[in-house]
Short mmCIF file of C-alpha atoms and ligand atoms in Angstrom, two decimals:
data_model
loop_
_atom_site.label_atom_id
_atom_site.label_comp_id
_atom_site.label_asym_id
_atom_site.label_seq_id
_atom_site.Cartn_x
_atom_site.Cartn_y
_atom_site.Cartn_z
CA MET A 271 -60.43 52.96 -39.17
CA ASP A 272 -57.44 50.67 -38.81
CA ALA A 273 -55.93 50.85 -35.33
CA GLY A 274 -52.26 51.84 -35.11
CA PRO A 275 -49.66 49.84 -33.18
CA LEU A 276 -49.91 49.66 -29.41
CA ASN A 277 -47.96 52.22 -27.44
CA VAL A 278 -46.53 49.55 -25.16
CA ASP A 279 -44.27 51.94 -23.20
CA ALA A 280 -47.31 54.00 -22.23
CA LEU A 281 -49.38 50.90 -21.41
CA ARG A 282 -46.63 49.52 -19.19
CA ARG A 283 -46.86 52.63 -17.02
CA ASP A 284 -50.41 51.50 -16.12
CA PHE A 285 -49.04 48.28 -14.56
CA PRO A 286 -47.00 49.09 -11.43
CA ILE A 287 -46.25 45.40 -10.78
CA LEU A 288 -44.17 45.08 -13.95
CA HIS A 289 -41.60 47.58 -12.71
CA GLN A 290 -39.60 45.39 -10.38
CA THR A 291 -36.53 43.19 -10.46
CA VAL A 292 -36.25 39.48 -9.77
CA ASP A 293 -32.73 38.34 -8.84
CA ASN A 294 -31.47 41.76 -9.92
CA ARG A 295 -32.92 41.38 -13.41
CA PRO A 296 -35.96 43.32 -14.67
CA LEU A 297 -39.04 41.11 -14.36
CA VAL A 298 -40.26 39.60 -17.64
CA TYR A 299 -43.82 38.41 -17.02
CA LEU A 300 -44.80 35.75 -19.56
CA ASP A 301 -47.37 33.80 -17.54
CA ASN A 302 -50.41 35.68 -18.79
CA ALA A 303 -52.42 32.62 -19.78
CA ALA A 304 -52.42 31.68 -16.08
CA SER A 305 -53.29 35.19 -14.92
CA SER A 306 -52.79 38.68 -16.32
CA GLN A 307 -51.57 41.68 -14.37
CA LYS A 308 -53.91 44.55 -13.41
CA PRO A 309 -53.66 48.14 -14.56
CA ARG A 310 -53.93 51.03 -12.14
CA GLN A 311 -57.35 51.89 -13.65
CA VAL A 312 -58.82 48.56 -12.45
CA ILE A 313 -57.12 48.72 -9.05
CA ASP A 314 -58.33 52.33 -8.62
CA ALA A 315 -61.93 51.43 -9.54
CA ILE A 316 -61.97 48.67 -6.90
CA THR A 317 -60.32 50.94 -4.31
CA ARG A 318 -62.76 53.76 -5.06
CA TYR A 319 -65.66 51.39 -4.61
CA TYR A 320 -64.41 50.27 -1.18
CA LEU A 321 -63.46 53.80 -0.10
CA HIS A 322 -66.76 55.42 -1.06
CA ASP A 323 -69.59 53.15 -2.15
CA HIS A 324 -69.55 49.76 -0.41
CA ALA A 325 -72.67 48.19 1.14
CA ASN A 326 -74.64 45.02 0.51
CA VAL A 327 -76.59 45.14 -2.74
CA HIS A 328 -80.30 44.99 -3.64
CA ARG A 329 -81.81 44.91 -0.16
CA GLY A 330 -81.13 48.32 1.30
CA VAL A 331 -82.95 51.60 0.85
CA HIS A 332 -80.03 53.75 2.02
CA GLU A 333 -77.66 55.74 -0.16
CA LEU A 334 -74.68 53.35 -0.02
CA ALA A 335 -76.85 50.30 -0.75
CA ARG A 336 -78.21 52.19 -3.73
CA ARG A 337 -74.73 53.09 -4.98
CA ALA A 338 -73.38 49.57 -4.48
CA THR A 339 -76.37 48.13 -6.35
CA GLU A 340 -75.86 50.59 -9.18
CA ALA A 341 -72.18 49.69 -9.37
CA TYR A 342 -72.94 45.96 -9.38
CA GLU A 343 -75.78 46.07 -11.90
CA GLY A 344 -74.06 48.78 -13.96
CA SER A 345 -71.05 46.50 -14.42
CA ARG A 346 -73.35 43.70 -15.51
CA GLU A 347 -74.75 46.01 -18.19
CA ARG A 348 -71.20 47.02 -19.14
CA ILE A 349 -70.13 43.39 -19.57
CA ALA A 350 -73.32 42.60 -21.51
CA ARG A 351 -72.50 45.40 -23.98
CA TRP A 352 -68.87 44.29 -24.08
CA ILE A 353 -69.80 40.83 -25.37
CA ASN A 354 -72.82 42.13 -27.33
CA ALA A 355 -75.34 40.19 -25.24
CA PRO A 356 -78.90 41.12 -26.24
CA ASP A 357 -79.96 41.52 -22.59
CA ALA A 358 -77.95 42.23 -19.41
CA ARG A 359 -80.14 39.71 -17.55
CA GLU A 360 -78.36 37.04 -19.59
CA VAL A 361 -75.09 37.74 -17.74
CA VAL A 362 -74.64 35.76 -14.51
CA TRP A 363 -71.72 36.70 -12.27
CA THR A 364 -69.60 33.76 -11.15
CA ARG A 365 -66.27 33.23 -9.39
CA GLY A 366 -64.66 32.57 -12.76
CA THR A 367 -64.78 30.29 -15.77
CA SER A 368 -64.59 27.12 -13.66
CA GLU A 369 -67.63 28.07 -11.63
CA ALA A 370 -69.50 29.18 -14.76
CA LEU A 371 -68.88 25.83 -16.46
CA ASN A 372 -69.82 23.92 -13.31
CA LEU A 373 -73.05 25.91 -13.15
CA VAL A 374 -73.97 25.00 -16.73
CA ALA A 375 -73.00 21.34 -16.39
CA HIS A 376 -74.88 20.98 -13.13
CA SER A 377 -78.01 22.85 -14.08
CA ILE A 378 -78.44 22.05 -17.76
CA GLY A 379 -77.54 18.50 -16.78
CA GLN A 380 -80.48 18.36 -14.40
CA ALA A 381 -82.82 19.92 -16.98
CA ARG A 382 -81.80 18.03 -20.10
CA VAL A 383 -79.37 15.13 -19.70
CA GLU A 384 -80.40 11.52 -19.13
CA SER A 385 -78.82 8.10 -19.23
CA GLY A 386 -77.65 7.26 -22.75
CA ASP A 387 -77.40 10.90 -23.83
CA GLU A 388 -74.12 12.21 -25.18
CA ILE A 389 -71.87 15.13 -24.30
CA VAL A 390 -69.19 16.16 -26.79
CA ILE A 391 -65.97 17.82 -25.59
CA SER A 392 -62.41 17.60 -26.93
CA GLU A 393 -58.89 16.53 -26.12
CA MET A 394 -58.05 20.24 -25.99
CA GLU A 395 -59.97 20.93 -22.78
CA HIS A 396 -58.75 22.67 -19.69
CA HIS A 397 -59.87 20.47 -16.79
CA SER A 398 -62.52 23.10 -16.00
CA ASN A 399 -64.33 22.13 -19.18
CA LEU A 400 -63.79 18.41 -18.69
CA VAL A 401 -64.25 17.39 -15.07
CA PRO A 402 -67.70 19.07 -14.65
CA TRP A 403 -68.92 17.04 -17.66
CA GLN A 404 -67.34 13.86 -16.28
CA LEU A 405 -69.21 14.46 -13.02
CA LEU A 406 -72.44 14.99 -14.94
CA ALA A 407 -71.87 11.84 -16.98
CA ALA A 408 -71.23 9.85 -13.79
CA ARG A 409 -74.38 11.27 -12.20
CA THR A 410 -76.69 10.66 -15.13
CA GLY A 411 -75.24 7.75 -17.09
CA ALA A 412 -74.59 10.01 -20.08
CA ARG A 413 -71.61 9.27 -22.33
CA LEU A 414 -68.68 11.60 -22.95
CA ARG A 415 -67.43 11.71 -26.53
CA TYR A 416 -64.16 13.37 -27.52
CA LEU A 417 -63.21 15.42 -30.54
CA ARG A 418 -59.60 14.56 -31.31
CA LEU A 419 -56.65 16.89 -31.93
CA THR A 420 -54.66 17.02 -35.16
CA ASP A 421 -50.86 16.78 -35.15
CA ASP A 422 -50.58 20.57 -35.51
CA GLY A 423 -52.73 21.32 -32.46
CA ARG A 424 -56.16 21.93 -33.97
CA LEU A 425 -59.55 20.40 -33.30
CA ASP A 426 -60.16 17.69 -35.89
CA LEU A 427 -63.26 19.34 -37.30
CA ASP A 428 -63.63 16.72 -40.03
CA ALA A 429 -64.60 14.33 -37.27
CA LEU A 430 -67.11 16.63 -35.55
CA ALA A 431 -70.19 15.78 -37.64
CA GLY A 432 -69.60 12.09 -36.88
CA LEU A 433 -69.86 12.79 -33.14
CA LEU A 434 -73.16 14.65 -33.38
CA GLY A 435 -76.56 13.02 -33.45
CA SER A 436 -79.97 12.69 -31.88
CA ARG A 437 -78.52 11.83 -28.44
CA THR A 438 -76.11 14.78 -28.31
CA ARG A 439 -77.33 17.10 -25.55
CA VAL A 440 -74.28 19.30 -25.06
CA VAL A 441 -71.22 20.30 -27.07
CA SER A 442 -68.67 22.22 -24.98
CA LEU A 443 -65.42 23.48 -26.50
CA PRO A 444 -62.77 26.13 -25.87
CA HIS A 445 -62.61 29.40 -27.82
CA VAL A 446 -58.81 29.40 -27.41
CA SER A 447 -56.62 26.62 -26.03
CA ASN A 448 -54.62 27.55 -22.93
CA ALA A 449 -52.14 24.73 -23.57
CA LEU A 450 -51.57 25.22 -27.33
CA GLY A 451 -52.76 28.75 -28.09
CA THR A 452 -55.00 27.55 -30.93
CA VAL A 453 -57.88 29.87 -31.82
CA ASN A 454 -60.85 27.66 -32.70
CA PRO A 455 -63.37 28.59 -35.40
CA VAL A 456 -66.26 28.84 -32.96
CA ARG A 457 -68.73 30.32 -35.42
CA GLU A 458 -68.34 27.46 -37.91
CA ILE A 459 -68.46 24.89 -35.12
CA GLY A 460 -71.69 26.45 -33.81
CA ALA A 461 -73.26 26.30 -37.26
CA LEU A 462 -72.37 22.62 -37.61
CA VAL A 463 -73.66 21.80 -34.13
CA ARG A 464 -77.00 23.43 -34.95
CA GLU A 465 -77.19 21.68 -38.32
CA GLU A 466 -76.45 18.20 -37.00
CA SER A 467 -78.09 18.19 -33.55
CA ASP A 468 -80.32 19.91 -31.00
CA ALA A 469 -77.41 20.18 -28.60
CA VAL A 470 -76.67 23.17 -26.43
CA PHE A 471 -73.34 24.72 -27.49
CA VAL A 472 -71.13 25.91 -24.61
CA VAL A 473 -67.92 27.89 -25.17
CA ASP A 474 -65.11 28.04 -22.62
CA GLY A 475 -63.97 31.60 -23.25
CA ALA A 476 -61.33 31.85 -20.49
CA GLN A 477 -58.59 32.42 -23.08
CA GLY A 478 -60.87 34.01 -25.69
CA ALA A 479 -62.35 37.07 -23.96
CA PRO A 480 -58.97 38.50 -22.86
CA HIS A 481 -57.57 38.47 -26.41
CA LEU A 482 -60.37 38.64 -28.99
CA ARG A 483 -63.42 40.82 -29.42
CA VAL A 484 -66.28 38.55 -28.30
CA ASP A 485 -69.71 38.93 -29.85
CA VAL A 486 -71.86 36.17 -28.40
CA GLN A 487 -74.61 36.75 -30.94
CA SER A 488 -72.37 36.35 -33.96
CA LEU A 489 -70.49 33.39 -32.41
CA GLY A 490 -73.77 31.49 -32.37
CA CYS A 491 -73.18 29.73 -29.06
CA ASP A 492 -75.68 29.20 -26.22
CA PHE A 493 -73.31 29.86 -23.31
CA TYR A 494 -70.00 31.71 -23.05
CA ALA A 495 -67.89 31.55 -19.85
CA PHE A 496 -64.91 33.75 -18.93
CA SER A 497 -62.76 34.95 -16.01
CA GLY A 498 -61.86 38.46 -14.87
CA HIS A 499 -58.30 37.73 -13.79
CA LYS A 500 -57.10 36.76 -17.27
CA MET A 501 -58.40 40.00 -18.82
CA CYS A 502 -56.79 42.63 -16.55
CA GLY A 503 -59.59 42.24 -13.99
CA PRO A 504 -59.71 40.86 -10.44
CA THR A 505 -59.35 37.26 -9.29
CA GLY A 506 -62.36 35.38 -7.96
CA MET A 507 -64.67 36.98 -10.51
CA GLY A 508 -66.06 35.85 -13.84
CA ALA A 509 -69.18 35.75 -15.91
CA LEU A 510 -71.43 33.33 -17.70
CA TRP A 511 -73.48 34.54 -20.61
CA GLY A 512 -76.38 32.31 -21.62
CA ARG A 513 -79.56 32.49 -23.66
CA ARG A 514 -82.47 33.67 -21.57
CA ALA A 515 -84.78 30.83 -22.58
CA LEU A 516 -82.21 28.25 -21.46
CA PHE A 517 -81.52 30.03 -18.17
CA ASP A 518 -85.28 30.13 -17.54
CA GLU A 519 -85.52 26.40 -18.12
CA MET A 520 -82.57 25.55 -15.85
CA PRO A 521 -83.00 24.92 -12.10
CA PRO A 522 -80.84 26.88 -9.63
CA TRP A 523 -77.67 25.11 -8.56
CA GLN A 524 -76.98 26.84 -5.24
CA GLY A 525 -79.53 27.99 -2.68
CA GLY A 526 -79.46 30.96 -0.32
CA GLY A 527 -80.32 34.61 -0.07
CA GLU A 528 -80.86 36.71 -3.19
CA MET A 529 -81.89 33.78 -5.40
CA ILE A 530 -85.43 33.27 -4.09
CA GLU A 531 -88.78 34.84 -4.86
CA ARG A 532 -90.71 33.33 -1.92
CA VAL A 533 -89.81 30.86 0.82
CA THR A 534 -92.26 28.60 2.70
CA PRO A 535 -91.40 25.76 5.12
CA GLN A 536 -91.49 23.03 2.48
CA ARG A 537 -90.63 24.74 -0.78
CA SER A 538 -89.42 27.94 -2.37
CA SER A 539 -89.77 29.70 -5.69
CA TRP A 540 -86.95 31.35 -7.56
CA ALA A 541 -86.04 34.89 -8.45
CA GLU A 542 -85.74 35.81 -12.12
CA VAL A 543 -82.44 35.28 -13.93
CA PRO A 544 -79.71 36.28 -13.38
CA HIS A 545 -80.45 36.41 -9.62
CA LYS A 546 -81.68 32.81 -9.60
CA PHE A 547 -78.04 31.78 -10.12
CA GLU A 548 -76.44 34.23 -7.69
CA ALA A 549 -77.02 32.91 -4.18
CA GLY A 550 -75.60 34.92 -1.28
CA THR A 551 -73.85 38.28 -1.00
CA PRO A 552 -72.05 38.75 -4.30
CA ASN A 553 -68.54 39.95 -5.12
CA VAL A 554 -69.54 43.55 -5.80
CA ALA A 555 -65.97 44.86 -5.95
CA GLY A 556 -65.16 42.05 -8.39
CA ALA A 557 -67.99 43.14 -10.66
CA VAL A 558 -66.75 46.73 -10.50
CA GLY A 559 -63.27 45.49 -11.45
CA MET A 560 -64.63 43.46 -14.36
CA GLY A 561 -66.38 46.55 -15.74
CA ALA A 562 -63.20 48.61 -15.38
CA ALA A 563 -61.19 45.86 -17.12
CA ALA A 564 -63.63 45.88 -20.05
CA ASP A 565 -63.23 49.68 -20.28
CA TYR A 566 -59.47 49.32 -20.21
CA LEU A 567 -59.32 46.68 -22.96
CA ASP A 568 -61.69 48.70 -25.13
CA ALA A 569 -59.42 51.72 -24.76
CA VAL A 570 -56.43 49.56 -25.78
CA GLY A 571 -58.38 48.18 -28.76
CA PHE A 572 -58.68 44.49 -29.63
CA GLU A 573 -57.44 44.85 -33.17
CA ALA A 574 -54.16 46.43 -32.11
CA LEU A 575 -53.87 44.03 -29.18
CA HIS A 576 -54.28 41.01 -31.44
CA ARG A 577 -51.71 42.26 -33.93
CA HIS A 578 -49.25 43.00 -31.13
CA GLU A 579 -49.63 39.49 -29.69
CA GLN A 580 -49.18 37.92 -33.09
CA ALA A 581 -45.97 39.89 -33.67
CA LEU A 582 -44.63 38.73 -30.29
CA THR A 583 -45.67 35.16 -31.06
CA ARG A 584 -43.88 35.28 -34.41
CA THR A 585 -40.68 36.59 -32.79
CA ALA A 586 -40.88 33.86 -30.15
CA ILE A 587 -41.48 31.03 -32.62
CA GLU A 588 -38.70 32.19 -34.93
CA GLY A 589 -36.22 32.66 -32.10
CA LEU A 590 -37.04 29.46 -30.22
CA SER A 591 -37.10 27.33 -33.40
CA ALA A 592 -33.36 27.98 -33.85
CA ILE A 593 -32.54 26.21 -30.55
CA SER A 594 -31.44 22.64 -31.13
CA GLY A 595 -33.72 19.92 -29.81
CA ILE A 596 -36.68 22.25 -29.30
CA ARG A 597 -40.24 21.28 -30.28
CA ILE A 598 -42.96 23.91 -30.30
CA LEU A 599 -46.49 22.58 -29.89
CA GLY A 600 -49.59 24.01 -31.56
CA PRO A 601 -50.30 25.61 -34.95
CA THR A 602 -47.20 26.71 -36.86
CA ASP A 603 -48.81 29.87 -38.22
CA PRO A 604 -48.83 32.59 -35.49
CA ARG A 605 -52.06 33.92 -37.00
CA ASP A 606 -53.82 30.82 -35.65
CA ARG A 607 -52.65 31.42 -32.08
CA ALA A 608 -53.53 33.85 -29.33
CA GLY A 609 -50.14 34.67 -27.79
CA VAL A 610 -49.38 31.25 -26.30
CA VAL A 611 -46.16 29.38 -27.14
CA PRO A 612 -45.70 25.98 -25.46
CA PHE A 613 -42.49 24.03 -26.06
CA VAL A 614 -40.34 21.11 -24.93
CA VAL A 615 -36.60 20.65 -25.32
CA ARG A 616 -35.09 17.20 -25.83
CA ARG A 617 -33.26 15.82 -22.75
CA THR A 618 -34.39 18.81 -20.68
CA ASP A 619 -36.96 18.78 -17.90
CA ALA A 620 -39.65 21.45 -18.34
CA GLN A 621 -39.73 22.29 -14.63
CA ASP A 622 -35.92 22.71 -14.52
CA LEU A 623 -36.08 24.94 -17.57
CA ALA A 624 -38.77 27.16 -16.02
CA THR A 625 -36.78 27.34 -12.77
CA MET A 626 -33.68 28.45 -14.65
CA LEU A 627 -35.71 31.09 -16.49
CA ASP A 628 -37.02 32.33 -13.16
CA ALA A 629 -33.42 32.76 -12.01
CA GLN A 630 -33.07 35.16 -14.96
CA GLY A 631 -36.20 37.10 -13.96
CA ILE A 632 -38.41 35.45 -16.60
CA ALA A 633 -41.79 34.13 -15.40
CA VAL A 634 -43.21 31.24 -17.45
CA ARG A 635 -45.16 28.15 -16.47
CA ALA A 636 -44.18 24.47 -16.74
CA GLY A 637 -46.46 21.48 -16.43
CA HIS A 638 -49.62 20.13 -18.03
CA HIS A 639 -51.39 23.50 -17.63
CA CYS A 640 -54.57 21.77 -16.37
CA ALA A 641 -54.86 20.14 -19.79
CA GLN A 642 -53.61 16.61 -19.15
CA LEU A 643 -55.14 15.23 -22.34
CA VAL A 644 -53.18 17.74 -24.46
CA VAL A 645 -49.76 16.76 -23.15
CA ASP A 646 -50.75 13.07 -23.35
CA ARG A 647 -51.83 13.55 -26.98
CA TYR A 648 -48.41 14.91 -27.93
CA GLY A 649 -46.49 12.30 -25.94
CA VAL A 650 -44.88 14.64 -23.42
CA SER A 651 -45.31 14.87 -19.67
CA ALA A 652 -45.04 18.65 -19.44
CA THR A 653 -44.33 21.72 -21.54
CA VAL A 654 -42.85 25.13 -20.84
CA ARG A 655 -45.44 27.76 -21.75
CA ALA A 656 -44.69 31.40 -22.54
CA SER A 657 -47.82 33.52 -22.91
CA PHE A 658 -47.99 37.17 -23.92
CA TYR A 659 -50.26 40.12 -23.31
CA LEU A 660 -50.57 43.76 -24.23
CA TYR A 661 -47.68 44.97 -22.03
CA ASN A 662 -45.04 42.52 -23.29
CA THR A 663 -42.30 43.76 -25.59
CA ASN A 664 -40.17 42.31 -28.36
CA GLU A 665 -37.17 42.87 -26.12
CA GLU A 666 -38.75 40.63 -23.48
CA VAL A 667 -39.35 37.91 -26.05
CA ARG A 668 -35.70 38.13 -27.06
CA ARG A 669 -34.74 37.76 -23.40
CA LEU A 670 -36.91 34.64 -23.28
CA VAL A 671 -35.17 33.14 -26.31
CA ASP A 672 -31.69 33.97 -24.93
CA GLY A 673 -32.75 32.66 -21.54
CA VAL A 674 -33.92 29.33 -22.94
CA ARG A 675 -30.71 28.97 -24.95
CA ARG A 676 -28.58 29.63 -21.88
CA ALA A 677 -30.65 27.31 -19.66
CA VAL A 678 -30.55 24.46 -22.19
CA ARG A 679 -26.77 24.77 -22.50
CA ILE A 680 -26.36 24.47 -18.72
CA LEU A 681 -28.98 21.73 -18.21
CA ARG A 682 -27.53 19.53 -20.92
N1 PLP B 801 -60.55 27.24 -19.34
C1 PLP B 801 -59.38 27.62 -19.83
C2 PLP B 801 -59.10 27.44 -21.29
C3 PLP B 801 -58.41 28.19 -19.00
O1 PLP B 801 -57.24 28.57 -19.50
C4 PLP B 801 -58.71 28.34 -17.63
C5 PLP B 801 -57.69 28.86 -16.70
O2 PLP B 801 -56.51 28.72 -16.92
C6 PLP B 801 -59.96 27.94 -17.16
C7 PLP B 801 -60.86 27.40 -18.04
C8 PLP B 801 -60.34 28.10 -15.73
O3 PLP B 801 -60.40 29.44 -15.39
P1 PLP B 801 -60.51 29.89 -13.85
O4 PLP B 801 -59.37 29.20 -13.15
O5 PLP B 801 -60.35 31.37 -13.89
O6 PLP B 801 -61.82 29.44 -13.35
#
């Protein structure tokens, strides 16, 4: 059945934070690519956990330890179903996408990468999917190779086959670009990677999971990393899905409680995955919040969410394009974007523009968005980025367009 349009007025009632004024103007929150807001349902689930169920997990035999363990492991199962993972043990909790990608780079690096091997990433990367691979390359003597960007903000897929070969150990690319909004054809990329190499295919899903239905089996990747706070969930929490056989092969990357099987004075053996990668007392409330966020997004419905974001993106692109001197980065067709609209205005500083929007109650972000290579590629030092989510309205996008017009007039 085709989902109807989102009832945005009803959804907005779930987000208490949106109902406030900034400088006497109703808040317009368009910084969702940096972090989304949290609905009452997620906040309540976390509060309920702390009010009634909290204890340390796994070790205890008492009632609260049992409940906390059920909450923690139940959320893992929930997230596994949410991304269609074949086995909940393939979901490792992390602090977020950055930690998940560092885990893969560190551990797969130790298991598989040697001097002279190659790691393929792209100019589109968030620094979280770039610096961990740089560190690995520096540690091992492996070589980083870059997939270039086209003028309209896409990965240059024609060049991908030429980067793959017998020395390629890892290919790691974003599902959706945080700096351009581009939705990448992950499934096709995965097929090509498998055809042309034996590389492990890692997907940075920080901007994918919040906006698109993720099915890790049909995407054909080996790892998928994402963060709770960008998908209506809590900060400091994320997940890494990976194929069981790879996780089994990989050494642990942090040591401590929970991750061991047996400890002797000189050496230890490791617990089974996922616990092998979860040293120390985990963020149980964070896991509970992630599960609640998945429930919330499922109730909203990804199909309707995606259509809503595309409509907002279209309104934004049409409205902003009419402002003289403006340049919008990324794909021109809103259907190729996930609710992210970055732009620059001639003779106007991006930071000044964002500051003037803030004075009108409009929250956007200015800068390189932790994607230095993207702004370098397009010859700018910074962009203003508006990014939308399920609770944003057409009216808010119109306020953005009016706000930019007014700010540009004053700044020029
Ligand atoms: N990758 C992308 C594409 C992102 O947009 C972000 C955050 O903005 C990250 C990785 C890092 O996510 P986190 O800061 O939650 O670890």
